[in-house]
Coordinates of C-alpha atoms in Angstrom, one line a residue:
X289 CA -5.3 10.8 30.1
X290 CA -7.2 13.0 32.4
X291 CA -4.3 14.2 34.6
X292 CA -1.0 15.6 33.7
X293 CA 2.3 16.0 35.5
X294 CA 4.6 18.9 34.7
X295 CA 8.0 20.2 35.9
X296 CA 8.3 24.0 36.3
X297 CA 10.2 25.7 33.5
X298 CA 10.9 29.2 32.3
X299 CA 8.9 28.7 29.1
X300 CA 5.6 27.8 30.9
X301 CA 2.8 25.6 29.7
X302 CA -0.9 26.0 29.0
X303 CA -3.2 23.5 30.8
X304 CA -7.0 23.7 30.5
X305 CA -8.7 22.3 33.6
X306 CA -12.3 21.0 34.0
X307 CA -14.2 20.1 37.1
X308 CA -15.0 16.6 38.3
X309 CA -18.6 16.9 37.2
X310 CA -17.5 17.4 33.6
X311 CA -15.1 14.4 33.9
X312 CA -17.8 12.1 35.4
X313 CA -20.4 13.0 32.7
X314 CA -17.7 13.0 29.9
X315 CA -18.4 16.6 28.9
X316 CA -14.8 17.5 28.1
X317 CA -12.4 16.8 25.3
X318 CA -10.1 13.8 26.2
X319 CA -6.4 14.7 25.8
X320 CA -7.2 18.5 25.8
X321 CA -8.8 19.1 29.2
X322 CA -7.4 17.8 32.4
X323 CA -8.9 17.2 35.8
X324 CA -5.7 17.2 37.9
X325 CA -2.4 19.0 37.3
X326 CA 0.5 17.7 39.3
X327 CA 3.5 20.0 39.5
X328 CA 6.8 18.3 40.4
X329 CA 9.4 20.6 42.0
X330 CA 12.6 19.1 43.3
X331 CA 13.5 22.4 45.0
X332 CA 10.9 21.9 47.6
X333 CA 12.7 20.8 50.8
X334 CA 9.9 18.6 52.2
X335 CA 9.6 16.6 48.9
X336 CA 5.9 17.5 48.4
X337 CA 4.3 18.1 45.0
X338 CA 1.6 20.7 44.1
X339 CA -1.8 19.6 42.8
X340 CA -4.1 22.0 41.0
X341 CA -7.8 21.4 40.3
X342 CA -10.8 23.4 39.2
X343 CA -13.2 23.1 42.1
X344 CA -16.4 23.3 40.1
X345 CA -19.6 23.4 42.3
X346 CA -21.6 21.0 40.2
X347 CA -22.4 17.3 40.2
X348 CA -20.5 15.4 42.9
X349 CA -19.0 18.7 44.1
X350 CA -22.3 20.6 44.2
X351 CA -22.3 21.0 48.0
X352 CA -18.7 22.3 48.2
X353 CA -18.4 25.0 50.8
X354 CA -15.0 26.5 49.9
X355 CA -13.5 27.9 46.7
X356 CA -16.6 27.3 44.7
X357 CA -15.9 27.5 40.9
X358 CA -12.2 28.4 41.6
X359 CA -8.9 26.9 40.8
X360 CA -7.4 25.4 44.0
X361 CA -3.8 24.3 44.9
X362 CA -2.8 21.8 47.5
X363 CA 0.3 19.9 48.4
X364 CA 0.9 16.2 49.0
X365 CA 3.0 13.2 48.1
X366 CA 2.4 11.2 45.0
X367 CA 0.8 7.8 45.2
X368 CA 3.3 5.0 44.8

């Protein structure tokens, strides 16, 4: 699985992210590296989840103009 969903906890969790280019070219370790981290938080009033990705400026994302080679966080609703 290339994505993982977690619920915030006091103990924390270590997740190693890779960029989309590494996923597309299969230059990552399946089950160890993740492309998308979804954080579920029921305390958020608007019922949105957080999504965390590594915005690697390579391959399909080579032309990205913002947050190059940085971890980015966005919010949204999960697909149903």
